[in-house]
């Protein structure tokens, strides 16, 4: 049973609009959450993180929201750009050790010009 | 910039063959990891190593072994490849396992292994 779920395998958004990528988890002990971004033929790269002491973290056009009671987090990209087209993975862990993160299956975002 | 290099982008092997996947990092990182990525599933940790000659099992170690004889190199070994090991394999490294370590995973570009 997957502990981290990204129920939308793909998402298409018009350039300039908001992209919202969702992630749900089942383990209430998870306290650290990451988003990684992956372009074709490249490895995933770290994008943004949040820990359970916060409900929002912002970095430029990227904002991650955490609703711990709902076991749900979301990544907002505003405004979306064609260069944001990639696969986005969310990951969760009880601590912040690299080997303990559980990754979701990913959502492929396509930003249309 | 940290560079994590995986020796092959694509690999085709036959059932029963012994397969070596090589990974090299150039930033003197302590920790190295092997993941596999399958459609509909997340990245799943196979093995990781926090020092030379040290290794720990991840979530799905069955059918795999690893070798870390030098700090910069971490090899994944499939002793007898099977068709269910057809997958994308990703290597990663990180400097430390302390605070915010999850943010500091640097991944290679992956090896797509097909076992026929």
mmCIF file of C-alpha atoms in Angstrom:
data_model
loop_
_atom_site.group_PDB
_atom_site.id
_atom_site.type_symbol
_atom_site.label_atom_id
_atom_site.label_comp_id
_atom_site.label_asym_id
_atom_site.label_seq_id
_atom_site.Cartn_x
_atom_site.Cartn_y
_atom_site.Cartn_z
ATOM 1 C CA UNK A 1 0.000 0.000 0.000
ATOM 2 C CA UNK A 2 1.481 3.318 -1.065
ATOM 3 C CA UNK A 3 2.127 5.698 1.793
ATOM 4 C CA UNK A 4 2.494 8.717 -0.490
ATOM 5 C CA UNK A 5 -0.012 9.210 -3.281
ATOM 6 C CA UNK A 6 -0.209 11.608 -6.162
ATOM 7 C CA UNK A 7 -3.545 10.769 -7.663
ATOM 8 C CA UNK A 8 -3.178 12.836 -10.807
ATOM 9 C CA UNK A 9 -0.673 11.194 -13.147
ATOM 10 C CA UNK A 10 -0.760 14.232 -15.398
ATOM 11 C CA UNK A 11 -1.880 17.845 -15.468
ATOM 12 C CA UNK A 12 -2.058 20.405 -18.268
ATOM 13 C CA UNK A 13 -2.136 24.129 -17.566
ATOM 14 C CA UNK A 14 -2.023 27.222 -19.733
ATOM 15 C CA UNK A 15 1.050 29.415 -19.470
ATOM 16 C CA UNK A 16 0.535 32.207 -16.932
ATOM 17 C CA UNK A 17 -2.113 30.331 -14.989
ATOM 18 C CA UNK A 18 -1.753 28.566 -11.650
ATOM 19 C CA UNK A 19 -0.620 24.930 -11.457
ATOM 20 C CA UNK A 20 -1.721 22.980 -8.404
ATOM 21 C CA UNK A 21 -0.138 19.584 -7.776
ATOM 22 C CA UNK A 22 -1.551 17.497 -4.971
ATOM 23 C CA UNK A 23 -0.074 14.884 -2.687
ATOM 24 C CA UNK A 24 -1.730 12.761 -0.003
ATOM 25 C CA UNK A 25 -0.070 10.564 2.582
ATOM 26 C CA UNK A 26 -1.265 7.941 5.019
ATOM 27 C CA UNK A 27 1.390 7.923 7.757
ATOM 28 C CA UNK A 28 0.510 10.474 10.450
ATOM 29 C CA UNK A 29 4.108 10.325 11.696
ATOM 30 C CA UNK A 30 5.429 12.027 8.577
ATOM 31 C CA UNK A 31 6.817 15.432 9.516
ATOM 32 C CA UNK A 32 9.029 16.447 6.589
ATOM 33 C CA UNK A 33 7.900 16.884 3.035
ATOM 34 C CA UNK A 34 9.778 17.602 -0.143
ATOM 35 C CA UNK A 35 9.022 18.292 -3.767
ATOM 36 C CA UNK A 36 11.446 17.168 -6.442
ATOM 37 C CA UNK A 37 11.247 18.058 -10.115
ATOM 38 C CA UNK A 38 12.437 15.837 -12.954
ATOM 39 C CA UNK A 39 13.049 16.712 -16.576
ATOM 40 C CA UNK A 40 13.356 13.947 -19.190
ATOM 41 C CA UNK A 41 16.795 12.324 -19.288
ATOM 42 C CA UNK A 42 17.824 14.107 -16.084
ATOM 43 C CA UNK A 43 17.770 13.116 -12.437
ATOM 44 C CA UNK A 44 15.270 14.633 -10.000
ATOM 45 C CA UNK A 45 16.306 17.944 -8.439
ATOM 46 C CA UNK A 46 15.142 19.387 -5.145
ATOM 47 C CA UNK A 47 12.519 22.114 -5.473
ATOM 48 C CA UNK A 48 11.004 23.058 -2.112
ATOM 49 C CA UNK A 49 10.354 21.582 1.328
ATOM 50 C CA UNK A 50 8.110 22.031 4.323
ATOM 51 C CA UNK A 51 8.069 20.638 7.828
ATOM 52 C CA UNK A 52 5.047 20.075 10.004
ATOM 53 C CA UNK A 53 5.717 23.119 12.167
ATOM 54 C CA UNK A 54 4.629 25.273 9.228
ATOM 55 C CA UNK A 55 1.609 25.171 6.972
ATOM 56 C CA UNK A 56 3.113 27.148 4.121
ATOM 57 C CA UNK A 57 6.496 27.674 2.537
ATOM 58 C CA UNK A 58 7.176 29.974 -0.363
ATOM 59 C CA UNK A 59 10.091 30.241 -2.771
ATOM 60 C CA UNK A 60 9.549 32.589 -5.666
ATOM 61 C CA UNK A 61 6.802 31.223 -7.892
ATOM 62 C CA UNK A 62 6.564 28.012 -5.860
ATOM 63 C CA UNK A 63 4.501 27.622 -2.692
ATOM 64 C CA UNK A 64 3.874 24.447 -0.776
ATOM 65 C CA UNK A 65 0.884 24.155 1.549
ATOM 66 C CA UNK A 66 0.561 21.509 4.233
ATOM 67 C CA UNK A 67 -2.679 20.389 5.867
ATOM 68 C CA UNK A 68 -1.517 17.915 8.460
ATOM 69 C CA UNK A 69 -4.973 17.036 9.743
ATOM 70 C CA UNK A 70 -6.015 16.068 6.219
ATOM 71 C CA UNK A 71 -2.634 14.456 5.481
ATOM 72 C CA UNK A 72 -2.460 16.532 2.341
ATOM 73 C CA UNK A 73 0.023 18.851 0.747
ATOM 74 C CA UNK A 74 -0.047 20.807 -2.452
ATOM 75 C CA UNK A 75 2.446 22.625 -4.635
ATOM 76 C CA UNK A 76 1.304 25.831 -6.295
ATOM 77 C CA UNK A 77 3.192 27.322 -9.209
ATOM 78 C CA UNK A 78 2.204 30.876 -10.075
ATOM 79 C CA UNK A 79 2.509 31.916 -12.830
ATOM 80 C CA UNK A 80 3.211 28.690 -14.678
ATOM 81 C CA UNK A 81 5.842 28.778 -17.406
ATOM 82 C CA UNK A 82 6.594 26.310 -20.217
ATOM 83 C CA UNK A 83 9.931 25.554 -18.521
ATOM 84 C CA UNK A 84 7.989 24.174 -15.567
ATOM 85 C CA UNK A 85 6.884 21.222 -17.698
ATOM 86 C CA UNK A 86 8.337 18.231 -15.857
ATOM 87 C CA UNK A 87 7.430 15.376 -13.548
ATOM 88 C CA UNK A 88 6.958 16.466 -9.938
ATOM 89 C CA UNK A 89 7.490 14.023 -7.080
ATOM 90 C CA UNK A 90 6.426 14.628 -3.527
ATOM 91 C CA UNK A 91 8.231 12.807 -0.746
ATOM 92 C CA UNK A 92 7.603 12.428 2.978
ATOM 93 C CA UNK A 93 9.519 11.257 6.000
ATOM 94 C CA UNK A 94 9.231 11.023 9.773
ATOM 95 C CA UNK A 95 12.641 12.610 10.091
ATOM 96 C CA UNK A 96 14.816 14.430 7.611
ATOM 97 C CA UNK A 97 17.270 11.687 6.808
ATOM 98 C CA UNK A 98 17.708 11.181 3.098
ATOM 99 C CA UNK A 99 17.233 7.418 3.184
ATOM 100 C CA UNK A 100 13.878 7.617 4.962
ATOM 101 C CA UNK A 101 11.936 9.611 2.418
ATOM 102 C CA UNK A 102 9.020 7.849 0.761
ATOM 103 C CA UNK A 103 8.343 9.149 -2.737
ATOM 104 C CA UNK A 104 5.027 9.429 -4.520
ATOM 105 C CA UNK A 105 4.586 8.191 -8.115
ATOM 106 C CA UNK A 106 4.856 11.665 -9.612
ATOM 107 C CA UNK A 107 2.628 14.018 -11.601
ATOM 108 C CA UNK A 108 3.587 15.058 -15.132
ATOM 109 C CA UNK A 109 2.908 18.769 -15.578
ATOM 110 C CA UNK A 110 2.582 20.226 -19.057
ATOM 111 C CA UNK A 111 2.471 23.997 -19.327
ATOM 112 C CA UNK A 112 1.056 24.991 -22.689
ATOM 113 C CA UNK A 113 2.239 28.194 -24.369
ATOM 114 C CA UNK B 1 27.920 21.811 -9.170
ATOM 115 C CA UNK B 2 27.603 18.303 -7.841
ATOM 116 C CA UNK B 3 27.791 15.709 -10.518
ATOM 117 C CA UNK B 4 26.441 12.210 -10.116
ATOM 118 C CA UNK B 5 27.287 10.094 -13.117
ATOM 119 C CA UNK B 6 25.713 6.786 -14.023
ATOM 120 C CA UNK B 7 27.776 4.837 -16.488
ATOM 121 C CA UNK B 8 24.991 3.764 -18.841
ATOM 122 C CA UNK B 9 21.822 5.496 -19.965
ATOM 123 C CA UNK B 10 20.305 2.325 -21.438
ATOM 124 C CA UNK B 11 21.184 -1.291 -20.778
ATOM 125 C CA UNK B 12 19.722 -4.502 -22.173
ATOM 126 C CA UNK B 13 20.509 -7.784 -20.464
ATOM 127 C CA UNK B 14 19.261 -11.361 -20.553
ATOM 128 C CA UNK B 15 17.573 -13.239 -17.736
ATOM 129 C CA UNK B 16 20.129 -14.828 -15.447
ATOM 130 C CA UNK B 17 22.972 -12.463 -16.328
ATOM 131 C CA UNK B 18 24.961 -10.709 -13.631
ATOM 132 C CA UNK B 19 24.511 -6.977 -14.057
ATOM 133 C CA UNK B 20 26.580 -4.130 -12.686
ATOM 134 C CA UNK B 21 25.257 -0.582 -12.538
ATOM 135 C CA UNK B 22 27.903 1.972 -11.730
ATOM 136 C CA UNK B 23 27.551 5.370 -10.104
ATOM 137 C CA UNK B 24 30.232 7.951 -9.433
ATOM 138 C CA UNK B 25 29.927 11.267 -7.588
ATOM 139 C CA UNK B 26 32.519 14.015 -7.615
ATOM 140 C CA UNK B 27 31.707 15.992 -4.460
ATOM 141 C CA UNK B 28 33.144 13.824 -1.704
ATOM 142 C CA UNK B 29 29.671 12.964 -0.402
ATOM 143 C CA UNK B 30 29.395 10.541 2.484
ATOM 144 C CA UNK B 31 26.055 9.023 1.536
ATOM 145 C CA UNK B 32 25.058 7.278 -1.643
ATOM 146 C CA UNK B 33 21.750 5.673 -2.621
ATOM 147 C CA UNK B 34 20.236 3.408 -5.231
ATOM 148 C CA UNK B 35 16.564 3.769 -6.164
ATOM 149 C CA UNK B 36 14.371 2.206 -8.788
ATOM 150 C CA UNK B 37 11.527 4.052 -10.447
ATOM 151 C CA UNK B 38 8.580 2.219 -11.977
ATOM 152 C CA UNK B 39 5.451 3.643 -13.635
ATOM 153 C CA UNK B 40 2.741 4.351 -11.068
ATOM 154 C CA UNK B 41 5.138 3.853 -8.182
ATOM 155 C CA UNK B 42 7.440 6.306 -6.529
ATOM 156 C CA UNK B 43 11.170 6.073 -6.263
ATOM 157 C CA UNK B 44 11.849 3.087 -4.062
ATOM 158 C CA UNK B 45 15.063 2.778 -2.105
ATOM 159 C CA UNK B 46 17.041 -0.392 -2.790
ATOM 160 C CA UNK B 47 20.224 0.177 -0.790
ATOM 161 C CA UNK B 48 22.176 3.049 0.647
ATOM 162 C CA UNK B 49 25.661 3.541 1.995
ATOM 163 C CA UNK B 50 26.859 6.093 4.532
ATOM 164 C CA UNK B 51 30.547 5.292 4.279
ATOM 165 C CA UNK B 52 33.062 3.217 2.369
ATOM 166 C CA UNK B 53 32.347 -0.500 2.766
ATOM 167 C CA UNK B 54 29.185 0.310 4.741
ATOM 168 C CA UNK B 55 25.770 -0.527 3.370
ATOM 169 C CA UNK B 56 22.212 -0.651 4.583
ATOM 170 C CA UNK B 57 19.161 -2.263 3.028
ATOM 171 C CA UNK B 58 16.425 -0.028 1.802
ATOM 172 C CA UNK B 59 12.820 -0.947 1.187
ATOM 173 C CA UNK B 60 13.325 -3.422 -1.674
ATOM 174 C CA UNK B 61 16.787 -5.040 -1.413
ATOM 175 C CA UNK B 62 15.776 -8.523 -2.575
ATOM 176 C CA UNK B 63 17.653 -9.618 -5.680
ATOM 177 C CA UNK B 64 20.228 -6.844 -5.363
ATOM 178 C CA UNK B 65 23.553 -6.269 -3.694
ATOM 179 C CA UNK B 66 25.866 -3.272 -3.586
ATOM 180 C CA UNK B 67 29.518 -2.470 -3.351
ATOM 181 C CA UNK B 68 31.272 0.638 -2.099
ATOM 182 C CA UNK B 69 35.008 0.167 -2.190
ATOM 183 C CA UNK B 70 35.773 3.849 -2.760
ATOM 184 C CA UNK B 71 33.961 6.892 -1.441
ATOM 185 C CA UNK B 72 33.058 8.224 -4.848
ATOM 186 C CA UNK B 73 31.736 5.000 -6.359
ATOM 187 C CA UNK B 74 28.649 2.976 -5.501
ATOM 188 C CA UNK B 75 27.775 -0.077 -7.553
ATOM 189 C CA UNK B 76 24.461 -1.876 -7.748
ATOM 190 C CA UNK B 77 24.687 -5.572 -8.594
ATOM 191 C CA UNK B 78 21.941 -7.797 -9.889
ATOM 192 C CA UNK B 79 23.309 -11.258 -9.189
ATOM 193 C CA UNK B 80 20.932 -13.014 -11.591
ATOM 194 C CA UNK B 81 18.800 -10.567 -13.518
ATOM 195 C CA UNK B 82 15.089 -11.274 -13.841
ATOM 196 C CA UNK B 83 12.419 -9.666 -15.990
ATOM 197 C CA UNK B 84 10.808 -8.020 -12.956
ATOM 198 C CA UNK B 85 14.002 -6.037 -12.494
ATOM 199 C CA UNK B 86 13.346 -4.147 -15.706
ATOM 200 C CA UNK B 87 13.196 -0.591 -14.441
ATOM 201 C CA UNK B 88 14.751 2.863 -14.308
ATOM 202 C CA UNK B 89 17.562 2.891 -11.759
ATOM 203 C CA UNK B 90 18.568 6.154 -10.130
ATOM 204 C CA UNK B 91 21.670 6.772 -8.075
ATOM 205 C CA UNK B 92 21.889 9.663 -5.614
ATOM 206 C CA UNK B 93 24.380 11.105 -3.184
ATOM 207 C CA UNK B 94 24.228 13.506 -0.267
ATOM 208 C CA UNK B 95 26.763 15.191 1.936
ATOM 209 C CA UNK B 96 25.362 14.285 5.311
ATOM 210 C CA UNK B 97 22.468 12.585 7.002
ATOM 211 C CA UNK B 98 21.760 15.363 9.432
ATOM 212 C CA UNK B 99 19.250 18.150 9.331
ATOM 213 C CA UNK B 100 17.634 18.859 5.979
ATOM 214 C CA UNK B 101 19.418 15.898 4.459
ATOM 215 C CA UNK B 102 16.410 15.044 2.321
ATOM 216 C CA UNK B 103 16.780 18.315 0.472
ATOM 217 C CA UNK B 104 20.349 17.548 -0.401
ATOM 218 C CA UNK B 105 19.899 14.441 -2.491
ATOM 219 C CA UNK B 106 21.670 14.829 -5.817
ATOM 220 C CA UNK B 107 20.525 12.367 -8.432
ATOM 221 C CA UNK B 108 22.140 10.938 -11.502
ATOM 222 C CA UNK B 109 20.207 10.902 -14.767
ATOM 223 C CA UNK B 110 19.294 7.243 -14.454
ATOM 224 C CA UNK B 111 19.892 3.924 -16.185
ATOM 225 C CA UNK B 112 16.971 2.303 -17.993
ATOM 226 C CA UNK B 113 17.570 -1.425 -17.629
ATOM 227 C CA UNK B 114 15.652 -3.919 -19.722
ATOM 228 C CA UNK B 115 15.933 -7.596 -18.815
ATOM 229 C CA UNK B 116 14.777 -9.885 -21.601
#
